[in-house]
Amino acid sequence: MSIIDDIKSAAEVLRKADNIELYQKLLTAQKQALEIMEENRNLKEENRNLLKKIKIKGDMYLRNDAYWGSKDGKEEGPFCTRCLNVESIPVLLHQQGNPAYYQCPNCKSSIKARPELDQPIVAKKFNPFNNGYDL
Ligand SMILES: [Zn+2]
C-alpha cells in the first residue's frame, strides 16, 4: 500500500467521522505527498541521465583535440570535445577534404583530429623536359 493509499484511507475515516478540519489537512498532506513523489520521479530521471553522460565521457579519452572511444576492441571517433563537454552529447565528427581535418555537424567546430593523415598542398612545378609537371 502506498503513502497515497494510506492517506486516502485515513481521509475516508475522518470524512465518515465528520472531522472536516482534519480531513482538509489530510487532503493538503496528500497533495504535498503527490508533489514530492513527482519531484522524486523527476530527480531520479535526471540522475539516470547524468550517470549515463558521466559513463559516456568516462569511457572516452582525449587525443588530438578530439574524444575517442572504443567498442568491441575497435576505436570509435573522433567525437566533438565541445559538444561532449558543454552539451554532454557524443557527436561523431565528419571528415573534411583533407583527411586530417574533421568538422562537427552540430556546432561546426573544425578539428585536426588525425594529424598523421595531414596532406599539405604541394605546388607542382612545370618541367618542360618531362613534357609535364614534376613535384
Ligand atoms: Zn560539436
Coordinates of C-alpha atoms and ligand atoms in Angstrom, one line a residue:
M1 CA 0.0 0.0 0.0
S2 CA 1.4 3.4 -1.0
I3 CA 1.5 6.5 1.1
I4 CA -1.3 7.9 -1.0
D5 CA -3.5 4.9 -0.3
D6 CA -2.8 5.3 3.4
I7 CA -3.7 9.0 3.3
K8 CA -6.9 8.2 1.3
S9 CA -7.9 5.5 3.9
A10 CA -7.2 8.0 6.8
A11 CA -9.1 10.7 5.0
E12 CA -12.1 8.4 4.5
V13 CA -12.2 7.6 8.2
L14 CA -12.1 11.3 9.0
R15 CA -14.8 12.1 6.5
K16 CA -17.1 9.5 8.0
A17 CA -16.3 10.8 11.5
D18 CA -17.3 14.2 10.2
N19 CA -14.0 15.7 11.2
I20 CA -13.8 18.3 8.4
E21 CA -10.8 20.2 9.8
L22 CA -8.5 17.1 9.9
Y23 CA -10.0 15.9 6.7
Q24 CA -8.9 19.1 4.9
K25 CA -5.4 18.9 6.5
L26 CA -5.1 15.3 5.2
L27 CA -6.1 16.4 1.7
T28 CA -3.4 19.1 1.8
A29 CA -0.9 16.4 3.0
Q30 CA -2.0 14.2 0.1
K31 CA -1.4 17.0 -2.4
Q32 CA 2.1 17.6 -0.9
A33 CA 2.9 13.9 -1.0
L34 CA 1.9 13.8 -4.7
E35 CA 4.1 16.8 -5.4
I36 CA 7.1 15.2 -3.6
M37 CA 6.5 11.9 -5.5
E38 CA 6.6 13.8 -8.8
E39 CA 9.7 15.7 -7.8
N40 CA 11.3 12.4 -6.7
R41 CA 10.5 10.9 -10.1
N42 CA 12.0 13.8 -11.9
L43 CA 15.1 13.8 -9.8
K44 CA 15.6 10.0 -10.4
E45 CA 15.2 10.6 -14.2
E46 CA 17.7 13.5 -14.1
N47 CA 20.1 11.4 -12.0
R48 CA 19.8 8.5 -14.5
N49 CA 20.6 10.8 -17.4
L50 CA 23.6 12.4 -15.6
L51 CA 25.0 8.9 -14.8
K52 CA 24.6 7.9 -18.4
K53 CA 26.5 11.1 -19.5
I54 CA 29.3 10.5 -17.0
K55 CA 29.7 6.9 -18.2
I56 CA 29.9 8.1 -21.9
K57 CA 32.6 10.6 -21.1
G58 CA 34.4 8.2 -18.7
D59 CA 34.7 5.6 -21.5
M60 CA 36.4 8.1 -23.8
Y61 CA 39.9 9.6 -23.9
L62 CA 41.3 12.8 -25.4
R63 CA 43.7 12.8 -28.3
N64 CA 44.5 15.5 -30.8
D65 CA 41.7 17.8 -29.5
A66 CA 39.0 15.2 -30.0
Y67 CA 37.4 12.4 -27.9
W68 CA 37.9 8.8 -28.9
G69 CA 36.2 5.7 -27.6
S70 CA 36.3 2.0 -28.3
K71 CA 33.6 -0.5 -28.9
D72 CA 34.3 -4.3 -29.2
G73 CA 38.0 -3.6 -29.3
K74 CA 37.7 -1.2 -32.2
E75 CA 38.5 2.5 -31.9
E76 CA 35.5 4.9 -32.4
G77 CA 35.7 8.6 -33.1
P78 CA 36.6 11.2 -33.3
F79 CA 33.9 12.9 -31.2
C80 CA 33.5 16.7 -30.7
T81 CA 35.0 17.9 -27.4
R82 CA 32.9 21.0 -27.3
C83 CA 29.6 19.1 -27.7
L84 CA 30.6 16.4 -25.1
N85 CA 31.9 18.9 -22.6
V86 CA 29.2 21.5 -22.9
E87 CA 26.1 19.6 -24.0
S88 CA 27.1 16.1 -22.8
I89 CA 26.3 14.6 -26.2
P90 CA 28.8 12.5 -28.2
V91 CA 28.7 13.9 -31.7
L92 CA 30.8 12.0 -34.3
L93 CA 32.9 14.4 -36.4
H94 CA 32.7 14.4 -40.2
Q95 CA 35.9 14.1 -42.2
Q96 CA 36.7 17.1 -44.4
G97 CA 38.6 17.2 -47.8
N98 CA 41.9 16.9 -46.0
P99 CA 41.6 13.5 -44.1
A100 CA 43.3 15.1 -41.1
Y101 CA 40.5 17.6 -40.5
Y102 CA 37.1 17.0 -39.2
Q103 CA 34.0 19.1 -38.6
C104 CA 31.2 18.8 -36.0
P105 CA 27.8 18.6 -37.7
N106 CA 26.3 20.0 -34.5
C107 CA 28.4 23.0 -33.5
K108 CA 30.5 23.3 -36.7
S109 CA 33.8 23.1 -34.8
S110 CA 36.7 22.3 -37.1
I111 CA 39.3 19.9 -35.5
K112 CA 42.6 18.4 -36.8
A113 CA 41.8 15.1 -35.2
R114 CA 44.2 12.9 -37.4
P115 CA 47.3 15.0 -37.9
E116 CA 49.1 11.8 -39.1
L117 CA 46.9 11.9 -42.2
D118 CA 47.7 15.6 -43.0
Q119 CA 48.3 16.1 -46.7
P120 CA 49.8 19.5 -47.2
I121 CA 49.1 21.0 -50.6
V122 CA 52.4 20.8 -52.6
A123 CA 52.9 23.1 -55.5
K124 CA 53.8 21.3 -58.7
K125 CA 56.5 22.8 -60.8
F126 CA 56.4 22.7 -64.6
N127 CA 59.1 20.6 -66.2
P128 CA 59.4 21.4 -69.9
F129 CA 61.9 18.5 -70.4
N130 CA 59.5 16.0 -69.0
N131 CA 56.5 17.3 -71.0
G132 CA 54.5 17.9 -67.8
Y133 CA 54.7 18.6 -64.1
D134 CA 57.1 17.3 -61.5
L135 CA 56.9 17.6 -57.8
Ligands
ZN1 ZN 30.4 19.9 -31.7

